[in-house]
CSV table of C-alpha atoms in Angstrom, one decimal:
chain,number,residue,atom,x,y,z
A,1,UNK,CA,0.0,0.0,0.0
A,2,UNK,CA,2.9,2.4,0.8
A,3,UNK,CA,4.4,1.8,-2.7
A,4,UNK,CA,1.1,2.6,-4.3
A,5,UNK,CA,0.7,5.8,-2.3
A,6,UNK,CA,4.3,6.8,-3.1
A,7,UNK,CA,3.6,6.1,-6.8
A,8,UNK,CA,0.5,8.4,-6.7
A,9,UNK,CA,2.5,11.2,-5.0
A,10,UNK,CA,5.2,10.9,-7.7
A,11,UNK,CA,2.5,11.1,-10.4
A,12,UNK,CA,1.0,14.2,-8.9
A,13,UNK,CA,4.4,15.8,-8.5
A,14,UNK,CA,5.0,15.1,-12.2
A,15,UNK,CA,1.7,16.7,-13.2
A,16,UNK,CA,2.4,19.7,-11.1
A,17,UNK,CA,5.8,20.2,-12.6
A,18,UNK,CA,4.3,19.9,-16.1
A,19,UNK,CA,1.7,22.5,-15.2
A,20,UNK,CA,4.3,24.9,-13.9
A,21,UNK,CA,6.4,24.5,-17.0
A,22,UNK,CA,3.4,25.4,-19.2
A,23,UNK,CA,2.7,28.8,-17.4
A,24,UNK,CA,3.2,31.8,-19.7
A,25,UNK,CA,3.1,35.5,-19.0
A,26,UNK,CA,-0.2,37.1,-19.9
A,27,UNK,CA,1.3,39.4,-22.5
A,28,UNK,CA,-0.7,40.6,-25.5
A,29,UNK,CA,0.8,41.1,-28.9
A,30,UNK,CA,2.3,39.1,-31.7
A,31,UNK,CA,4.8,37.1,-29.7
A,32,UNK,CA,5.9,33.7,-28.5
A,33,UNK,CA,7.2,32.6,-25.1
A,34,UNK,CA,9.8,29.9,-25.2
A,35,UNK,CA,9.8,29.1,-21.5
A,36,UNK,CA,7.7,29.4,-18.4
A,37,UNK,CA,7.3,32.6,-16.4
A,38,UNK,CA,9.0,32.6,-13.0
A,39,UNK,CA,7.6,34.4,-9.9
A,40,UNK,CA,4.0,34.8,-11.1
A,41,UNK,CA,0.9,32.9,-10.1
A,42,UNK,CA,-2.1,32.3,-12.5
A,43,UNK,CA,-4.4,34.4,-10.2
A,44,UNK,CA,-2.4,37.5,-11.3
A,45,UNK,CA,-0.3,38.0,-8.1
A,46,UNK,CA,3.5,38.2,-8.4
A,47,UNK,CA,6.5,37.7,-6.1
A,48,UNK,CA,9.3,40.2,-5.6
A,49,UNK,CA,11.2,38.8,-8.7
A,50,UNK,CA,9.4,37.9,-11.9
A,51,UNK,CA,11.2,36.9,-15.1
A,52,UNK,CA,10.1,35.7,-18.5
A,53,UNK,CA,11.2,35.8,-22.1
A,54,UNK,CA,9.2,36.9,-25.1
A,55,UNK,CA,10.0,36.7,-28.8
A,56,UNK,CA,8.2,39.3,-30.9
A,57,UNK,CA,6.9,37.8,-34.2
A,58,UNK,CA,6.9,41.3,-35.8
A,59,UNK,CA,9.0,44.3,-35.0
A,60,UNK,CA,8.0,46.0,-31.7
A,61,UNK,CA,9.0,49.4,-30.3
A,62,UNK,CA,7.7,49.4,-26.7
A,63,UNK,CA,6.6,47.2,-23.8
A,64,UNK,CA,3.9,48.2,-21.4
A,65,UNK,CA,3.1,46.6,-18.0
A,66,UNK,CA,0.1,47.7,-16.0
A,67,UNK,CA,0.3,46.6,-12.3
A,68,UNK,CA,-1.2,47.3,-9.0
A,69,UNK,CA,0.5,47.5,-5.6
A,70,UNK,CA,-1.2,45.5,-2.8
A,71,UNK,CA,-3.4,47.4,-0.4
A,72,UNK,CA,-1.7,46.0,2.7
A,73,UNK,CA,1.8,47.6,2.0
A,74,UNK,CA,3.0,50.0,4.7
A,75,UNK,CA,4.7,52.3,2.1
A,76,UNK,CA,4.9,52.8,-1.7
A,77,UNK,CA,6.0,49.9,-3.7
A,78,UNK,CA,9.2,50.4,-5.7
A,79,UNK,CA,9.1,48.6,-9.0
A,80,UNK,CA,12.0,48.1,-11.5
A,81,UNK,CA,11.4,46.7,-15.0
A,82,UNK,CA,14.5,45.5,-16.8
A,83,UNK,CA,14.2,44.6,-20.5
A,84,UNK,CA,17.6,43.4,-21.7
A,85,UNK,CA,19.4,46.0,-19.6
A,86,UNK,CA,17.1,48.9,-20.2
A,87,UNK,CA,15.5,49.8,-16.9
A,88,UNK,CA,12.4,51.8,-15.9
A,89,UNK,CA,11.5,52.4,-12.3
A,90,UNK,CA,8.4,53.6,-10.5
A,91,UNK,CA,7.0,54.1,-7.0
A,92,UNK,CA,3.3,53.0,-6.6
A,93,UNK,CA,1.1,53.8,-3.6
A,94,UNK,CA,-0.6,50.9,-1.9
A,95,UNK,CA,-3.8,49.9,-3.8
A,96,UNK,CA,-2.9,52.1,-6.8
A,97,UNK,CA,-2.5,51.0,-10.4
A,98,UNK,CA,0.4,52.2,-12.6
A,99,UNK,CA,1.2,51.8,-16.3
A,100,UNK,CA,4.9,51.5,-17.1
A,101,UNK,CA,6.1,51.7,-20.7
A,102,UNK,CA,9.6,51.1,-21.9
A,103,UNK,CA,10.2,52.3,-25.4
A,104,UNK,CA,12.8,50.1,-27.0
A,105,UNK,CA,13.4,48.5,-30.4
A,106,UNK,CA,12.6,44.8,-30.4
A,107,UNK,CA,13.3,43.2,-33.7
A,108,UNK,CA,11.1,40.3,-34.9
A,109,UNK,CA,12.3,36.8,-33.9
A,110,UNK,CA,14.8,38.2,-31.3
A,111,UNK,CA,14.2,36.9,-27.8
A,112,UNK,CA,13.8,39.6,-25.1
A,113,UNK,CA,14.4,39.0,-21.4
A,114,UNK,CA,12.0,40.8,-19.1
A,115,UNK,CA,12.6,41.0,-15.4
A,116,UNK,CA,10.4,42.8,-12.9
A,117,UNK,CA,11.6,43.4,-9.3
A,118,UNK,CA,9.8,44.8,-6.4
A,119,UNK,CA,11.1,46.1,-3.1
A,120,UNK,CA,8.4,45.0,-0.7
A,121,UNK,CA,5.9,42.2,-0.2
A,122,UNK,CA,2.7,41.8,1.6
A,123,UNK,CA,1.7,38.6,3.3
A,124,UNK,CA,-2.1,38.1,3.6
A,125,UNK,CA,-1.5,35.3,6.2
A,126,UNK,CA,0.0,38.0,8.6
A,127,UNK,CA,-3.5,39.7,8.5
A,128,UNK,CA,-5.3,36.4,9.2
A,129,UNK,CA,-5.8,35.3,5.6
A,130,UNK,CA,-5.3,31.8,4.3
A,131,UNK,CA,-2.8,32.8,1.5
A,132,UNK,CA,0.7,32.1,2.7
A,133,UNK,CA,2.4,33.7,-0.3
A,134,UNK,CA,4.4,36.9,-0.2
A,135,UNK,CA,2.7,39.2,-2.7
A,136,UNK,CA,4.6,42.1,-4.3
A,137,UNK,CA,2.2,43.3,-7.1
A,138,UNK,CA,-0.8,42.3,-9.1
A,139,UNK,CA,-0.5,41.9,-12.9
A,140,UNK,CA,-3.3,43.9,-14.6
A,141,UNK,CA,-2.1,43.9,-18.2
A,142,UNK,CA,1.0,43.7,-20.4
A,143,UNK,CA,1.5,44.1,-24.1
A,144,UNK,CA,4.0,44.7,-26.8
A,145,UNK,CA,3.5,47.8,-29.1
A,146,UNK,CA,4.3,46.7,-32.6
A,147,UNK,CA,6.1,49.1,-34.9
A,148,UNK,CA,3.5,51.3,-36.6
A,149,UNK,CA,0.7,50.4,-34.2
A,150,UNK,CA,-0.9,52.9,-31.8
A,151,UNK,CA,-1.0,51.8,-28.2
A,152,UNK,CA,-4.3,52.0,-26.4
A,153,UNK,CA,-4.8,55.1,-24.3
A,154,UNK,CA,-4.9,54.8,-20.5
A,155,UNK,CA,-8.6,55.7,-20.5
A,156,UNK,CA,-9.4,53.1,-23.1
A,157,UNK,CA,-7.5,50.5,-21.1
A,158,UNK,CA,-9.4,51.4,-18.0
A,159,UNK,CA,-12.7,51.1,-19.8
A,160,UNK,CA,-11.7,47.8,-21.2
A,161,UNK,CA,-10.8,46.6,-17.7
A,162,UNK,CA,-13.9,48.1,-16.2
A,163,UNK,CA,-12.0,50.4,-13.8
């Protein structure tokens, strides 16, 4: 019976590993993602360090990330987005949403490394919640701006998201 139980645990661990390897960043635009995103959960919350790779399928000239700082932070959340060494930083008040855009040439078929770092985390479990994760920011939206396209305005994005 113990061997059977151990076999079931191994099978579940294998399924979980496959599911984690299949996770992709929710980024809009003509692109592929050759590997799993690290530091992000499918419910939209992110850890202090998120990393992923995108490969534009057509030339792109900017990357936009829209994120929200957790309500429970004691101070503003400092965010740093690094796209192949080009860095944009912002401070976001708790509970606020911020749009960050990095203008940068990204040729088609060339992989681009994206890394998002946050200074602080908020732990819902410390306030009596069931979630034991340390949450740094919530992923609202992200997309590549393809060369020659017009990015959506902030108001259009808010209307689309119902905010």
